[in-house]
Tab-separated table of C-alpha atoms in Angstrom:
chain	number	residue	atom	x	y	z
A	20	UNK	CA	35.063	-37.498	-24.214
A	21	UNK	CA	31.908	-39.364	-25.134
A	22	UNK	CA	29.298	-37.446	-27.086
A	23	UNK	CA	25.597	-37.753	-26.426
A	24	UNK	CA	22.692	-37.150	-28.736
A	25	UNK	CA	19.232	-36.481	-27.360
A	26	UNK	CA	16.453	-38.465	-28.961
A	27	UNK	CA	12.760	-37.730	-29.030
A	28	UNK	CA	10.185	-40.423	-28.231
A	29	UNK	CA	6.489	-39.997	-28.902
A	30	UNK	CA	4.520	-41.348	-25.931
A	31	UNK	CA	1.527	-39.082	-26.508
A	32	UNK	CA	-0.789	-38.597	-29.438
A	33	UNK	CA	-2.383	-35.273	-30.211
A	34	UNK	CA	-6.104	-35.328	-30.867
A	35	UNK	CA	-8.071	-32.319	-32.064
A	36	UNK	CA	-11.343	-31.829	-30.214
A	37	UNK	CA	-14.340	-30.515	-32.083
A	38	UNK	CA	-17.529	-28.895	-30.807
A	39	UNK	CA	-15.982	-27.709	-27.569
A	40	UNK	CA	-18.329	-26.270	-24.923
A	41	UNK	CA	-18.938	-22.525	-24.948
A	42	UNK	CA	-16.837	-22.196	-21.788
A	43	UNK	CA	-13.725	-22.802	-23.900
A	44	UNK	CA	-14.745	-20.082	-26.342
A	45	UNK	CA	-14.860	-17.239	-23.838
A	46	UNK	CA	-12.944	-14.146	-25.042
A	47	UNK	CA	-10.620	-14.169	-22.029
A	48	UNK	CA	-9.947	-17.273	-19.952
A	49	UNK	CA	-7.748	-16.319	-17.003
A	50	UNK	CA	-7.034	-19.430	-14.945
A	51	UNK	CA	-7.301	-23.187	-15.056
A	52	UNK	CA	-7.000	-25.755	-12.258
A	53	UNK	CA	-7.503	-29.503	-12.396
A	54	UNK	CA	-9.220	-31.615	-9.788
A	55	UNK	CA	-8.847	-35.272	-10.706
A	56	UNK	CA	-11.762	-35.869	-13.055
A	57	UNK	CA	-12.711	-32.181	-13.189
A	58	UNK	CA	-11.291	-29.029	-14.727
A	59	UNK	CA	-11.967	-25.551	-13.336
A	60	UNK	CA	-11.761	-22.563	-15.685
A	61	UNK	CA	-12.123	-18.932	-14.594
A	62	UNK	CA	-12.991	-16.211	-17.100
A	63	UNK	CA	-12.718	-12.434	-17.076
A	64	UNK	CA	-16.422	-12.004	-16.241
A	65	UNK	CA	-15.952	-13.593	-12.799
A	66	UNK	CA	-17.479	-16.952	-13.693
A	67	UNK	CA	-15.954	-20.364	-13.022
A	68	UNK	CA	-16.778	-23.275	-15.321
A	69	UNK	CA	-16.514	-26.843	-14.015
A	70	UNK	CA	-15.845	-29.300	-16.852
A	71	UNK	CA	-15.945	-33.097	-16.494
A	72	UNK	CA	-14.362	-35.752	-18.720
A	73	UNK	CA	-17.426	-35.796	-20.979
A	74	UNK	CA	-17.086	-32.016	-21.452
A	75	UNK	CA	-20.302	-31.360	-19.578
A	76	UNK	CA	-20.047	-27.893	-18.061
A	77	UNK	CA	-21.555	-26.414	-14.939
A	78	UNK	CA	-20.916	-22.701	-14.394
A	79	UNK	CA	-21.377	-20.282	-11.517
A	80	UNK	CA	-20.530	-16.657	-10.745
A	81	UNK	CA	-17.667	-16.585	-8.216
A	82	UNK	CA	-16.996	-12.861	-7.787
A	83	UNK	CA	-18.896	-9.835	-6.538
A	84	UNK	CA	-20.610	-7.446	-8.938
A	85	UNK	CA	-18.065	-4.673	-8.329
A	86	UNK	CA	-16.568	-3.627	-11.708
A	87	UNK	CA	-12.981	-4.783	-12.189
A	88	UNK	CA	-13.272	-7.765	-9.823
A	89	UNK	CA	-11.599	-10.927	-11.092
A	90	UNK	CA	-10.357	-14.309	-9.920
A	91	UNK	CA	-6.569	-13.968	-9.689
A	92	UNK	CA	-5.687	-17.314	-8.022
A	93	UNK	CA	-7.454	-20.672	-7.972
A	94	UNK	CA	-6.494	-23.888	-6.191
A	95	UNK	CA	-8.344	-27.195	-6.010
A	96	UNK	CA	-7.763	-29.074	-2.736
A	97	UNK	CA	-8.229	-32.697	-3.798
A	98	UNK	CA	-8.578	-34.348	-0.389
A	99	UNK	CA	-11.543	-32.233	0.730
A	100	UNK	CA	-13.016	-31.536	-2.727
A	101	UNK	CA	-12.759	-27.796	-2.090
A	102	UNK	CA	-12.012	-25.002	-4.555
A	103	UNK	CA	-10.066	-22.067	-3.123
A	104	UNK	CA	-10.348	-18.798	-5.045
A	105	UNK	CA	-8.675	-15.412	-4.624
A	106	UNK	CA	-10.772	-12.466	-5.750
A	107	UNK	CA	-9.242	-9.040	-6.365
A	108	UNK	CA	-10.269	-5.758	-7.933
A	109	UNK	CA	-7.660	-5.333	-10.643
A	110	UNK	CA	-8.780	-1.770	-11.420
A	111	UNK	CA	-7.396	-0.354	-8.152
A	112	UNK	CA	-4.020	-0.722	-6.442
A	113	UNK	CA	-5.628	-0.668	-2.986
A	114	UNK	CA	-7.692	-3.812	-3.536
A	115	UNK	CA	-7.916	-6.268	-0.636
A	116	UNK	CA	-7.841	-9.882	-1.876
A	117	UNK	CA	-10.871	-11.954	-0.860
A	118	UNK	CA	-10.323	-15.661	-0.146
A	119	UNK	CA	-13.279	-17.995	-0.689
A	120	UNK	CA	-13.699	-21.752	-0.155
A	121	UNK	CA	-16.230	-23.486	-2.409
A	122	UNK	CA	-17.553	-27.046	-1.787
A	123	UNK	CA	-17.178	-28.726	-5.167
A	124	UNK	CA	-19.754	-31.487	-4.620
A	125	UNK	CA	-22.414	-28.915	-3.746
A	126	UNK	CA	-21.496	-26.841	-6.800
A	127	UNK	CA	-22.153	-29.890	-8.971
A	128	UNK	CA	-25.560	-30.581	-7.419
A	129	UNK	CA	-26.996	-27.227	-6.401
A	130	UNK	CA	-27.394	-23.650	-7.500
A	131	UNK	CA	-26.762	-20.554	-5.394
A	132	UNK	CA	-24.053	-22.200	-3.282
A	133	UNK	CA	-22.531	-19.838	-0.707
A	134	UNK	CA	-18.775	-20.065	-0.081
A	135	UNK	CA	-16.883	-19.676	3.172
A	136	UNK	CA	-14.991	-16.379	3.196
A	137	UNK	CA	-11.650	-16.675	4.958
A	138	UNK	CA	-11.012	-13.831	7.398
A	139	UNK	CA	-7.505	-12.407	7.638
A	140	UNK	CA	-5.606	-9.169	8.112
A	141	UNK	CA	-3.312	-7.607	5.526
A	142	UNK	CA	0.325	-7.916	6.707
A	143	UNK	CA	1.188	-4.271	6.025
A	144	UNK	CA	-0.494	-0.896	5.652
A	145	UNK	CA	0.757	-0.698	2.066
A	146	UNK	CA	-1.319	-3.026	-0.129
A	147	UNK	CA	0.550	-5.501	-2.319
A	148	UNK	CA	-0.793	-8.068	-4.798
A	149	UNK	CA	-1.223	-11.601	-3.503
A	150	UNK	CA	1.195	-13.658	-5.592
A	151	UNK	CA	1.065	-17.157	-4.050
A	152	UNK	CA	-1.291	-19.315	-1.995
A	153	UNK	CA	-1.151	-22.834	-0.537
A	154	UNK	CA	-3.362	-24.930	1.747
A	155	UNK	CA	-2.940	-28.165	3.673
A	156	UNK	CA	-5.215	-31.070	2.635
A	157	UNK	CA	-7.418	-30.591	5.721
A	158	UNK	CA	-7.486	-26.790	5.193
A	159	UNK	CA	-6.235	-26.350	8.751
A	160	UNK	CA	-3.504	-24.075	7.400
A	161	UNK	CA	-3.453	-21.576	4.551
A	162	UNK	CA	-0.326	-19.678	3.530
A	163	UNK	CA	-0.409	-16.409	1.608
A	164	UNK	CA	2.517	-14.822	-0.225
A	165	UNK	CA	2.568	-11.189	-1.290
A	166	UNK	CA	4.553	-9.147	-3.793
A	167	UNK	CA	5.807	-7.046	-0.876
A	168	UNK	CA	7.678	-10.087	0.498
A	169	UNK	CA	5.300	-11.043	3.332
A	170	UNK	CA	4.413	-14.693	3.987
A	171	UNK	CA	1.309	-15.018	6.176
A	172	UNK	CA	0.119	-18.219	7.870
A	173	UNK	CA	-3.547	-18.719	8.829
A	174	UNK	CA	-4.346	-21.649	11.149
A	175	UNK	CA	-7.493	-23.083	12.703
A	176	UNK	CA	-10.883	-24.371	11.625
A	177	UNK	CA	-10.657	-22.378	8.421
A	178	UNK	CA	-13.273	-24.311	6.458
A	179	UNK	CA	-15.902	-23.172	8.985
A	180	UNK	CA	-14.300	-19.763	9.517
A	181	UNK	CA	-13.938	-20.400	13.242
A	182	UNK	CA	-11.078	-19.997	15.723
A	183	UNK	CA	-8.512	-18.886	13.179
A	184	UNK	CA	-5.168	-17.335	14.067
A	185	UNK	CA	-2.784	-15.445	11.837
A	186	UNK	CA	0.910	-14.655	11.998
A	187	UNK	CA	3.561	-13.352	9.641
A	188	UNK	CA	6.129	-16.090	9.025
A	189	UNK	CA	8.609	-14.059	7.045
A	190	UNK	CA	9.229	-10.719	5.384
A	191	UNK	CA	11.518	-10.907	2.373
A	192	UNK	CA	12.979	-7.938	0.517
A	193	UNK	CA	11.681	-9.387	-2.743
A	194	UNK	CA	8.316	-10.789	-3.981
A	195	UNK	CA	7.091	-14.212	-2.907
A	196	UNK	CA	6.589	-16.393	-5.988
A	197	UNK	CA	5.440	-19.873	-4.849
A	198	UNK	CA	4.184	-21.710	-1.735
A	199	UNK	CA	3.757	-25.466	-1.132
A	200	UNK	CA	2.805	-27.504	1.960
A	201	UNK	CA	4.049	-31.003	2.772
A	202	UNK	CA	3.364	-33.181	5.853
A	203	UNK	CA	5.020	-36.243	7.377
A	204	UNK	CA	3.350	-39.677	7.437
A	205	UNK	CA	1.717	-39.002	10.799
A	206	UNK	CA	0.386	-35.615	9.789
A	207	UNK	CA	1.787	-34.002	12.926
A	208	UNK	CA	4.683	-32.185	11.252
A	209	UNK	CA	3.983	-29.718	8.466
A	210	UNK	CA	6.519	-27.907	6.314
A	211	UNK	CA	5.937	-24.944	4.033
A	212	UNK	CA	8.248	-24.586	1.057
A	213	UNK	CA	8.483	-21.012	-0.199
A	214	UNK	CA	10.298	-19.364	-3.066
A	215	UNK	CA	10.935	-15.710	-3.713
A	216	UNK	CA	12.697	-14.217	-6.693
A	217	UNK	CA	15.973	-14.556	-4.738
A	218	UNK	CA	15.648	-17.425	-2.199
A	219	UNK	CA	14.321	-20.945	-1.654
A	220	UNK	CA	13.074	-21.471	1.918
A	221	UNK	CA	11.441	-24.048	4.209
A	222	UNK	CA	9.355	-23.319	7.329
A	223	UNK	CA	8.207	-25.677	10.065
A	224	UNK	CA	4.588	-24.571	10.518
A	225	UNK	CA	3.689	-27.211	13.131
A	226	UNK	CA	4.702	-25.057	16.096
A	227	UNK	CA	5.461	-21.457	16.909
A	228	UNK	CA	8.918	-21.374	15.337
A	229	UNK	CA	9.001	-19.112	12.290
A	230	UNK	CA	12.696	-18.884	11.389
A	231	UNK	CA	13.152	-20.359	7.903
A	232	UNK	CA	15.709	-22.850	6.696
A	233	UNK	CA	17.410	-21.282	3.703
A	234	UNK	CA	17.728	-24.069	1.151
A	235	UNK	CA	19.431	-21.872	-1.422
A	236	UNK	CA	20.179	-18.232	-2.051
A	237	UNK	CA	18.334	-18.431	-5.353
A	238	UNK	CA	14.642	-18.459	-6.066
A	239	UNK	CA	12.462	-18.824	-9.140
A	240	UNK	CA	9.594	-17.226	-10.984
A	241	UNK	CA	5.864	-17.548	-10.340
A	242	UNK	CA	4.594	-20.978	-11.366
A	243	UNK	CA	8.093	-22.450	-11.664
A	244	UNK	CA	8.006	-24.854	-8.705
A	245	UNK	CA	5.941	-27.781	-7.459
A	246	UNK	CA	5.995	-30.643	-4.942
A	247	UNK	CA	6.120	-34.245	-6.190
A	248	UNK	CA	4.724	-37.437	-4.662
A	249	UNK	CA	7.911	-37.888	-2.613
A	250	UNK	CA	7.364	-34.486	-0.963
A	251	UNK	CA	10.353	-33.054	-2.784
A	252	UNK	CA	10.357	-29.485	-4.036
A	253	UNK	CA	11.078	-29.230	-7.778
A	254	UNK	CA	12.312	-25.818	-8.934
A	255	UNK	CA	12.723	-24.758	-12.557
A	256	UNK	CA	15.390	-22.168	-13.281
A	257	UNK	CA	16.645	-21.104	-16.662
A	258	UNK	CA	19.753	-23.304	-16.582
A	259	UNK	CA	18.415	-26.471	-14.916
A	260	UNK	CA	15.729	-28.292	-12.899
A	261	UNK	CA	16.581	-28.638	-9.189
A	262	UNK	CA	15.283	-31.001	-6.491
A	263	UNK	CA	15.111	-30.040	-2.785
A	264	UNK	CA	14.134	-31.750	0.438
A	265	UNK	CA	13.740	-30.120	3.836
A	266	UNK	CA	17.444	-30.856	4.390
A	267	UNK	CA	18.708	-28.970	1.349
A	268	UNK	CA	19.379	-29.314	-2.353
A	269	UNK	CA	19.543	-32.714	-4.002
A	270	UNK	CA	20.075	-33.744	-7.621
A	271	UNK	CA	19.524	-31.551	-10.660
A	272	UNK	CA	19.538	-31.946	-14.415
A	273	UNK	CA	20.599	-29.382	-16.986
A	274	UNK	CA	17.908	-27.954	-19.216
A	275	UNK	CA	18.886	-24.588	-20.661
A	276	UNK	CA	15.872	-22.468	-21.588
A	277	UNK	CA	13.957	-19.562	-20.002
A	278	UNK	CA	11.276	-21.311	-17.918
A	279	UNK	CA	7.831	-19.739	-17.519
A	280	UNK	CA	5.780	-22.636	-16.085
A	281	UNK	CA	6.307	-26.002	-14.389
A	282	UNK	CA	3.519	-28.550	-13.953
A	283	UNK	CA	3.053	-32.313	-13.411
A	284	UNK	CA	1.274	-35.000	-15.372
A	285	UNK	CA	1.505	-38.343	-13.571
A	286	UNK	CA	5.272	-39.026	-13.384
A	287	UNK	CA	6.094	-36.440	-16.051
A	288	UNK	CA	7.191	-32.846	-15.637
A	289	UNK	CA	5.571	-30.396	-18.023
A	290	UNK	CA	7.735	-27.377	-18.822
A	291	UNK	CA	6.735	-24.275	-20.742
A	292	UNK	CA	9.645	-22.213	-22.011
A	293	UNK	CA	9.870	-18.733	-23.486
A	294	UNK	CA	12.313	-19.965	-26.124
A	295	UNK	CA	13.226	-23.377	-27.569
A	296	UNK	CA	15.742	-25.306	-25.489
A	297	UNK	CA	19.139	-26.263	-26.878
A	298	UNK	CA	19.198	-29.224	-24.471
A	299	UNK	CA	16.041	-31.055	-25.519
A	300	UNK	CA	13.637	-31.132	-28.486
A	301	UNK	CA	10.129	-29.826	-28.116
A	302	UNK	CA	7.342	-32.343	-28.120
A	303	UNK	CA	5.154	-30.414	-30.483
A	304	UNK	CA	5.232	-27.107	-32.318
A	305	UNK	CA	1.956	-25.878	-33.681
A	306	UNK	CA	3.025	-22.251	-34.226
A	307	UNK	CA	6.037	-20.540	-35.711
A	308	UNK	CA	6.979	-18.608	-32.584
A	309	UNK	CA	9.641	-18.833	-29.905
A	310	UNK	CA	7.674	-20.736	-27.274
A	311	UNK	CA	8.356	-24.337	-26.336
A	312	UNK	CA	6.474	-27.137	-24.562
A	313	UNK	CA	8.491	-29.995	-23.098
A	314	UNK	CA	7.586	-33.243	-21.343
A	315	UNK	CA	10.307	-34.861	-19.241
A	316	UNK	CA	10.099	-38.048	-17.214
A	317	UNK	CA	10.638	-37.286	-13.544
A	318	UNK	CA	11.672	-40.916	-12.999
A	319	UNK	CA	14.741	-40.610	-15.240
A	320	UNK	CA	16.464	-37.865	-13.262
């Protein structure tokens, strides 16, 4: 049997940045989302900092003044230059998440910008944390996933908070971990990929049908899936990276390490692991701990 030896190639150079803006020095930065030439950072005080390539920062307060209120989810919708935020009171278990839509261009030019608050009903009388959110490029559909297993679809003129309808697509016995929309070339057919801790699913959200296609009886953790430019669902599990289409599972490649985060950079997959992988070398290790950061070319699968 032929033996193979993995080799490490250095395509990236690390550069230390000095004199970073104060936004990067906050005591507790909670979330980060990129938007092309912009970076959005949310801190524990309820502020969001918009950072451009020149590290010029514009900040605004995104939450209410109620103590314990924080931004728990943040999503930049590139096509409409809109920032979607989820606001929750983390000091109480009965908190109702608040969904807000912020116009990014106005945030860069004006002060005291008012967001659109998305109206919706909680899917059950027992409150559960909101664990996943997705939106179509036109913001005509927003999907919400909850720790109680509910997947809720909101449709309509959401950006103007008019004529919206809501329905529960699915109720799983386990928490929802990730949601992703894709659309066909005509834009008339929309699919929602969903993962729970135990399943990988696909829903046709174009019509009234809500029965899911079960792509696999295995799920993944929060932050361990994404959709690539080919509208394929990429799922990171501890033993391997899997590729799915709406028809089912496709290729996979072995990569044995506990995965905690999956992201994209151009045609690369960025993987954060809770322990160093035995299958591939880490790109860089700046601390003597058990965490690993890996960059893999998505084109070489």
